Structure formats: C-alpha cells, structure tokens
JSON list of C-alpha atoms in Angstrom, two decimals:
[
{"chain": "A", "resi": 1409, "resn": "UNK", "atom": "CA", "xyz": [-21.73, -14.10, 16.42]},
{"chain": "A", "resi": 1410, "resn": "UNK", "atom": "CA", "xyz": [-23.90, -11.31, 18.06]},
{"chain": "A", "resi": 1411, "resn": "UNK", "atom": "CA", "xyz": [-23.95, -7.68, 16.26]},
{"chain": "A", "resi": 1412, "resn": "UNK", "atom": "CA", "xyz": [-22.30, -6.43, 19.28]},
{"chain": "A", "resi": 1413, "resn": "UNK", "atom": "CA", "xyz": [-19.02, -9.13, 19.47]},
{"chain": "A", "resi": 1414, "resn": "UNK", "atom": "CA", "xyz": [-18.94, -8.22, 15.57]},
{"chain": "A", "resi": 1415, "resn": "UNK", "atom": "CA", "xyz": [-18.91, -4.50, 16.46]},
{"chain": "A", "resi": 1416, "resn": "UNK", "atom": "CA", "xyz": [-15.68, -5.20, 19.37]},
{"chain": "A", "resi": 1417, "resn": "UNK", "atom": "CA", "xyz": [-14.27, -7.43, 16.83]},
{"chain": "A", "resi": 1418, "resn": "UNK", "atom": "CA", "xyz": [-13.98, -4.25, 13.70]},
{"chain": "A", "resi": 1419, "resn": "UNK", "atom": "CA", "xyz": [-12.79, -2.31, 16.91]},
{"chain": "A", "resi": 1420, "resn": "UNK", "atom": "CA", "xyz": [-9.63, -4.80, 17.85]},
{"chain": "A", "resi": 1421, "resn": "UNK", "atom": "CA", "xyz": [-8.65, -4.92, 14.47]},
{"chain": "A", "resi": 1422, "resn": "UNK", "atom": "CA", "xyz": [-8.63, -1.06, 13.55]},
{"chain": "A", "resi": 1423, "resn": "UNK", "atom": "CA", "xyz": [-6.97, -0.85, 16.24]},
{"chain": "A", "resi": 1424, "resn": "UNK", "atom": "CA", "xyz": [-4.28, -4.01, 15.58]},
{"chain": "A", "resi": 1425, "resn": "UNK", "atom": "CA", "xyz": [-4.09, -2.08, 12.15]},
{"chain": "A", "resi": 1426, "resn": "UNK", "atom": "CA", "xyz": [-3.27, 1.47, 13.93]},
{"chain": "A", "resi": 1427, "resn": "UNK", "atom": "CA", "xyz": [-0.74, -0.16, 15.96]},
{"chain": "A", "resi": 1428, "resn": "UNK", "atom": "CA", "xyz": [0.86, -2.24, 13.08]},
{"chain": "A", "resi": 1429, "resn": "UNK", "atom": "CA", "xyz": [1.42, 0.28, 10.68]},
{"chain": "A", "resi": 1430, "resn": "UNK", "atom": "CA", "xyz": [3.09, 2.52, 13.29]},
{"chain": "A", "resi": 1431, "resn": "UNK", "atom": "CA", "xyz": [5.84, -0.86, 13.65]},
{"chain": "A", "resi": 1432, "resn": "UNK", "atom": "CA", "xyz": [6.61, -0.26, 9.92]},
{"chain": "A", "resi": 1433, "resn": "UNK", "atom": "CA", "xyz": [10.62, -0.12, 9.89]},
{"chain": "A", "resi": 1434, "resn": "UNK", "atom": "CA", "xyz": [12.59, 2.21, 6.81]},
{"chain": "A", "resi": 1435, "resn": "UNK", "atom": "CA", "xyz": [15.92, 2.03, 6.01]},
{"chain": "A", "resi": 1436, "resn": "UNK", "atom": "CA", "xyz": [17.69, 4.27, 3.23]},
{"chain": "A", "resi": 1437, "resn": "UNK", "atom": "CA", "xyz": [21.29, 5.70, 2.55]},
{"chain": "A", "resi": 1438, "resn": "UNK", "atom": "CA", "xyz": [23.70, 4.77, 4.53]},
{"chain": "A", "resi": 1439, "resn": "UNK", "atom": "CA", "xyz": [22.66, 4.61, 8.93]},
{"chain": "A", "resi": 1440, "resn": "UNK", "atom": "CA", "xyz": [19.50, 6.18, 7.63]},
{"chain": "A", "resi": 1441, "resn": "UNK", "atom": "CA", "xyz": [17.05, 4.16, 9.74]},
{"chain": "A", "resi": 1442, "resn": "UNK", "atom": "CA", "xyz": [13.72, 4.68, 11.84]},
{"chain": "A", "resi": 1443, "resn": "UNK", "atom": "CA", "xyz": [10.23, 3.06, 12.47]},
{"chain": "A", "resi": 1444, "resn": "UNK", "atom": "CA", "xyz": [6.99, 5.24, 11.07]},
{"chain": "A", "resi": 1445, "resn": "UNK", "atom": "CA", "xyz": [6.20, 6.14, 14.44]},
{"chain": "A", "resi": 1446, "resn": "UNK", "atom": "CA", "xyz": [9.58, 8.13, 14.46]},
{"chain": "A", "resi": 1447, "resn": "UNK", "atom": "CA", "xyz": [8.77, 9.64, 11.48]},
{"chain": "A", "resi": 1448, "resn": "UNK", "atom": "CA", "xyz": [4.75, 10.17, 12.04]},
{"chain": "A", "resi": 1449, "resn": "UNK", "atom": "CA", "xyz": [6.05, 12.26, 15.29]},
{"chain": "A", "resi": 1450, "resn": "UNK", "atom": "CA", "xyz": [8.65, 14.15, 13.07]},
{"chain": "A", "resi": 1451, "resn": "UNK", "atom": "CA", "xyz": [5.44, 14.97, 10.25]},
{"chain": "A", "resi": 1452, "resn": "UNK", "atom": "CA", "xyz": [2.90, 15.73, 13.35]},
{"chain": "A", "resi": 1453, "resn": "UNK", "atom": "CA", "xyz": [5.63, 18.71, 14.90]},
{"chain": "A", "resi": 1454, "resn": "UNK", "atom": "CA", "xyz": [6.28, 19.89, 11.42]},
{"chain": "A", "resi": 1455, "resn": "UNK", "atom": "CA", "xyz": [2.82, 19.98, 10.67]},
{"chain": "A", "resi": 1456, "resn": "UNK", "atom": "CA", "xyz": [2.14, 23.00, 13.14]},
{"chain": "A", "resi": 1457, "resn": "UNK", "atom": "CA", "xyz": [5.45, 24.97, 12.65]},
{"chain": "A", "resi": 1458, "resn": "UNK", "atom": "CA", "xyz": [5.57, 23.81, 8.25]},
{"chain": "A", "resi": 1459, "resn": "UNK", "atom": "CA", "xyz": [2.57, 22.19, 6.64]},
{"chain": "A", "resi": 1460, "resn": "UNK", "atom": "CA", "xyz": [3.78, 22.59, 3.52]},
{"chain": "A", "resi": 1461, "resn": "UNK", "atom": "CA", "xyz": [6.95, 20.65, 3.77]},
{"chain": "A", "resi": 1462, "resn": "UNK", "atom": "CA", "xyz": [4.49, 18.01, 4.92]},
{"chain": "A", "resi": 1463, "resn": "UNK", "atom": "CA", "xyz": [2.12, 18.44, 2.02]},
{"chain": "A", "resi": 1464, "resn": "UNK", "atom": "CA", "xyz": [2.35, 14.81, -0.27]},
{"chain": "A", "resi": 1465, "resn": "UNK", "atom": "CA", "xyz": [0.22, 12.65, -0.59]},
{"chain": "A", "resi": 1466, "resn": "UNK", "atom": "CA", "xyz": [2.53, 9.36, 0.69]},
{"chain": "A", "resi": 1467, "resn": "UNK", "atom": "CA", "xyz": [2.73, 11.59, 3.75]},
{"chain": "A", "resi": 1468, "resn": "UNK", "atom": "CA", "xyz": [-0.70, 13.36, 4.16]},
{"chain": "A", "resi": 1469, "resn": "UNK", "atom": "CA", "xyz": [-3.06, 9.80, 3.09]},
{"chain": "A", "resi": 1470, "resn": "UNK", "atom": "CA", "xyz": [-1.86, 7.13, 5.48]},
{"chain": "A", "resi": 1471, "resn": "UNK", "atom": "CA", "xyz": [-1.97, 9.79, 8.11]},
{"chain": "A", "resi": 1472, "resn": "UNK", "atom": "CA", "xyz": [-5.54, 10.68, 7.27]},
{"chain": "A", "resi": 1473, "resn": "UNK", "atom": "CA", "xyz": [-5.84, 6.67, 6.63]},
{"chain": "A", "resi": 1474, "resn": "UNK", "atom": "CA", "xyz": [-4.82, 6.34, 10.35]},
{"chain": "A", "resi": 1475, "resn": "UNK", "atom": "CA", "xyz": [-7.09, 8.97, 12.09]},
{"chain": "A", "resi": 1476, "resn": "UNK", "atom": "CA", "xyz": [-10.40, 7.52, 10.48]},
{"chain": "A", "resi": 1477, "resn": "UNK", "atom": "CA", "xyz": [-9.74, 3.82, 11.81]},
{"chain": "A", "resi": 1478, "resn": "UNK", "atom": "CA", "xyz": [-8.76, 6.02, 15.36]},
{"chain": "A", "resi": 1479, "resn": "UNK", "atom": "CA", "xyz": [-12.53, 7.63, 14.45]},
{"chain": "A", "resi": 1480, "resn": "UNK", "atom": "CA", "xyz": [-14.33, 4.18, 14.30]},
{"chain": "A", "resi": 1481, "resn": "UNK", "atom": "CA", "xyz": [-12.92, 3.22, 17.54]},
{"chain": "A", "resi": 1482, "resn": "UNK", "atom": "CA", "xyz": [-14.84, 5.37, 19.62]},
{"chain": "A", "resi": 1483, "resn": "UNK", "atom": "CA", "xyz": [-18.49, 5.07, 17.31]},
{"chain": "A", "resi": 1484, "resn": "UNK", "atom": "CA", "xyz": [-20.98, 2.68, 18.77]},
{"chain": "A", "resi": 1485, "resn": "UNK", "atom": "CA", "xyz": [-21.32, 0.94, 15.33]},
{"chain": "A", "resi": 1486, "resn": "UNK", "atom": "CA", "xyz": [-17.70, 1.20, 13.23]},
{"chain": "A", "resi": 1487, "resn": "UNK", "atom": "CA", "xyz": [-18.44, 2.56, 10.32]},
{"chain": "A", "resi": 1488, "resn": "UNK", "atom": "CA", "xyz": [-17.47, -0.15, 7.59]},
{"chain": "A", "resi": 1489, "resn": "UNK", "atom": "CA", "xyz": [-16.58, 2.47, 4.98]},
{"chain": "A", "resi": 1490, "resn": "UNK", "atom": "CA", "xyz": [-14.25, 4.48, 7.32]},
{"chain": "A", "resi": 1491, "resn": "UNK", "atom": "CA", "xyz": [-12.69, 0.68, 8.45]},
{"chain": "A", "resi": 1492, "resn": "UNK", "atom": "CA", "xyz": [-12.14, 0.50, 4.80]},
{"chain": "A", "resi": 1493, "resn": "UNK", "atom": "CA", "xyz": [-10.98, 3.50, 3.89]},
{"chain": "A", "resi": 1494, "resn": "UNK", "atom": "CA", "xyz": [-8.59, 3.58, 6.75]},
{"chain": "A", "resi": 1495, "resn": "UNK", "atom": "CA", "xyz": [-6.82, 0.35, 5.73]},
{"chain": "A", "resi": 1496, "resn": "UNK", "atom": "CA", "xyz": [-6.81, 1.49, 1.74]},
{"chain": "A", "resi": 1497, "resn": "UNK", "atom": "CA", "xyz": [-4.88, 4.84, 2.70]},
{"chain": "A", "resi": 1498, "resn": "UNK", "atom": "CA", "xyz": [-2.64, 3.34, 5.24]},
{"chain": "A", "resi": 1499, "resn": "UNK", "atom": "CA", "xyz": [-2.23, 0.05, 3.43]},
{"chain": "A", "resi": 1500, "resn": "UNK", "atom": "CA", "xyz": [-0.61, 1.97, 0.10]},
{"chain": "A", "resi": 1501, "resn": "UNK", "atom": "CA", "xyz": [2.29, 3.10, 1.85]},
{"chain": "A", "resi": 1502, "resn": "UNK", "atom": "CA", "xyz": [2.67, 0.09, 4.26]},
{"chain": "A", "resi": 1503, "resn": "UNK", "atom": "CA", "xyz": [2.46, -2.71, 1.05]},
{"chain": "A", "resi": 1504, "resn": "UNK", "atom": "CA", "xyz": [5.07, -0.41, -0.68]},
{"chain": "A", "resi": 1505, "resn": "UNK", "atom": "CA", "xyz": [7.07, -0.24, 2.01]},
{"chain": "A", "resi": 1506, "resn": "UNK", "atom": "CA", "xyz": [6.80, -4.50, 2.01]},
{"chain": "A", "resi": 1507, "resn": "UNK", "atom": "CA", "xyz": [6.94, -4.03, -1.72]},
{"chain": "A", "resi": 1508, "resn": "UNK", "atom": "CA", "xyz": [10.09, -2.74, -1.47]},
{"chain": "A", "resi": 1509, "resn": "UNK", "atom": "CA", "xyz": [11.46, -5.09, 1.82]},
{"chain": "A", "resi": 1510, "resn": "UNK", "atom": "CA", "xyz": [10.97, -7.63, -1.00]},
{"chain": "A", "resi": 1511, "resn": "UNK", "atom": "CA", "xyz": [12.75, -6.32, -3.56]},
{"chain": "A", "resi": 1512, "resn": "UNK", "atom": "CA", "xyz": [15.80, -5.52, -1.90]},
{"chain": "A", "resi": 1513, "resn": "UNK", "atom": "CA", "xyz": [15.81, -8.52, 0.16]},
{"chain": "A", "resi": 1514, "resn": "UNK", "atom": "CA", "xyz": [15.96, -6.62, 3.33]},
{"chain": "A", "resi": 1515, "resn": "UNK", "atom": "CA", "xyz": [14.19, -9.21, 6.11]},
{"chain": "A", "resi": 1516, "resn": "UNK", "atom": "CA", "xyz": [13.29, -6.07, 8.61]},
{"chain": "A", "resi": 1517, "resn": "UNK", "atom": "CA", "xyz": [11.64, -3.86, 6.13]},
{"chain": "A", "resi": 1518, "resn": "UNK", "atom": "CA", "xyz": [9.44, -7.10, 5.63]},
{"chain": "A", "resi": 1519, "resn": "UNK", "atom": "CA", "xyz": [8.94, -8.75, 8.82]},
{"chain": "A", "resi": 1520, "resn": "UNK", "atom": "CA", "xyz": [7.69, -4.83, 10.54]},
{"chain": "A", "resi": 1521, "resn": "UNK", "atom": "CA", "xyz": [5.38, -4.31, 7.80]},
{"chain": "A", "resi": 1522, "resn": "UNK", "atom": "CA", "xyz": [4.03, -7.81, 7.69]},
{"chain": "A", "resi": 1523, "resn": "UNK", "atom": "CA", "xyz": [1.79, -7.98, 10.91]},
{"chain": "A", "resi": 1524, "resn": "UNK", "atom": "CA", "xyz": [-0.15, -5.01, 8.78]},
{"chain": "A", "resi": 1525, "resn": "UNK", "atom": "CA", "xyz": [-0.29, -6.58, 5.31]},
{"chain": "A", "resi": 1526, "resn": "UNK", "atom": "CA", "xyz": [-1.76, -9.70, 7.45]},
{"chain": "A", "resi": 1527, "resn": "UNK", "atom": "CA", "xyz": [-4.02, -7.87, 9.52]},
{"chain": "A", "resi": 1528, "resn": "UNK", "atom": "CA", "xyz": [-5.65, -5.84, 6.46]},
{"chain": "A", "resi": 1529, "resn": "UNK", "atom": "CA", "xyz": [-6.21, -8.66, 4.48]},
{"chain": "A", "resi": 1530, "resn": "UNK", "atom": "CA", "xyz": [-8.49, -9.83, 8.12]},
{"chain": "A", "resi": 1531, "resn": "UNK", "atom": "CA", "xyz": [-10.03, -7.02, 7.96]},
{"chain": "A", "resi": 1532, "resn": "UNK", "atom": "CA", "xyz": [-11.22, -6.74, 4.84]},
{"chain": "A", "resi": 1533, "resn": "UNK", "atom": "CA", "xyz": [-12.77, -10.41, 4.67]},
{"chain": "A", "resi": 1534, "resn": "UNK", "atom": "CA", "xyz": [-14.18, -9.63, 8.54]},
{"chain": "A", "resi": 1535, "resn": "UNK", "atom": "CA", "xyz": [-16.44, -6.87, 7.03]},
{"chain": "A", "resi": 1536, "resn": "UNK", "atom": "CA", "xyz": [-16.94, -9.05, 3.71]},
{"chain": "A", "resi": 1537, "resn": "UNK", "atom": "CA", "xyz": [-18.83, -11.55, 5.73]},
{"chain": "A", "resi": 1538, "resn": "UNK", "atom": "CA", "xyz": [-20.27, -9.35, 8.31]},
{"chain": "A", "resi": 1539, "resn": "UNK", "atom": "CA", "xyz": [-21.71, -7.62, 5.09]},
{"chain": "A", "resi": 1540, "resn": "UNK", "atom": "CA", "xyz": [-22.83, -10.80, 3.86]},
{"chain": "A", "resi": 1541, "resn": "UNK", "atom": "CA", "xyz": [-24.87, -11.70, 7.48]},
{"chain": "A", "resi": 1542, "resn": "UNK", "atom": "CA", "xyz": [-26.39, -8.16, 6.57]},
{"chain": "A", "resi": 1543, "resn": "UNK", "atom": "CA", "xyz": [-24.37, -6.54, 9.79]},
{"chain": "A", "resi": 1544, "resn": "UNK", "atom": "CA", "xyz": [-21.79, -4.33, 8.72]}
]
C-alpha cells in the first residue's frame, strides 16, 4: 500500500470515527432519550451563552477528542498522535456508554455505540502497522 492510499485510509476512518460517535444513543429516567449529536448541539449553544455549565471533563474531552480527528482530516499527512488521541478522548465516553448498554441489557445503547467501539479498535491496529512499515 502506497504512503498516500495509507494517508486516505487514516482520513476515512477519523472520519467513520467522527461520524460514529455522533450515532451514540442515551437513554435515562423515564422518556429521557437522545443521540450525542442532540446533545453535542445542546453543549455547542451552551458553550457561547454558559461555558461553565459545560465545564466536565465527560463533556469537554470527547468534544476536544472529536475536533482533533476533524484536524487530521484536512493535514496532508494525519498526524498519528492526534488520530490517537482523538479516538482515546472520544472512545472513554463512547465504551462507557457501551459499558453501560451492557450492563443494563439495553440492545440500542449497544448496537449505536458499537460501529465506534469497532471502528477504534481499526484504527488503532491501521496506525500499528503503518508504524511498523515505518509510515505513520
């Protein structure tokens, strides 16, 4: 595989990642329900008019997780350490949120956040061997 196909494949998969994570489906109480792209929308219009109501870390790090794999999608090399990085932060809240899924039995908690959990662990052995053939 050429350095460039390497380079489009880390960009497909951030980008897979970006898109899975956003699928990630929470329930709580009782008709408490909403995907994280509801709720990402919700933190990005409270972040102007009330950052600090915003202001935890399960809130603030897959957020920040999220704009450095948008980052490496637009660099003529993707950065492997902001690839990583990006799936690490968003990756904690999405395998608790599976974590969870799991534990309460509750097939749509698990199903949205599996395409993520799947496409991380991709990720993360792409750049293991594109490290290996001394291209990442």
């Amino acid at each position: 595989m050429t350095i460039k196909a390497l380079f489009m494949k880390t960009r497909i998969l951030n980008l897979l990642l970006i898109l899975s994570s956003l699928m990630a489906y929470l329930e709580w109480g009782t008709d408490q329900k909403m995907f994280l792209a509801q709720g990402e929308m919700e933190i990005l219009a409270k972040l102007f008019s009330d950052p600090l109501s915003v202001a935890h870390p399960f809130v603030l790090l897959p957020l920040a997780g999220q704009i450095l794999l948008l980052i490496t999608l637009f660099q003529n090399k993707p950065s492997r350490l902001l690839s990583l990085l990006g799936v690490a932060s968003v990756g904690i809240l999405l395998l608790f949120i599976f974590l969870i899924g799991t534990v309460s039995l509750n097939v749509k908690i698990m199903l949205c956040s599996l395409p993520f959990v799947v496409l991380a662990i991709i990720s993360i052995r792409h750049h293991r061997k594109s490290r290996r053939k001394g291209q990442g």
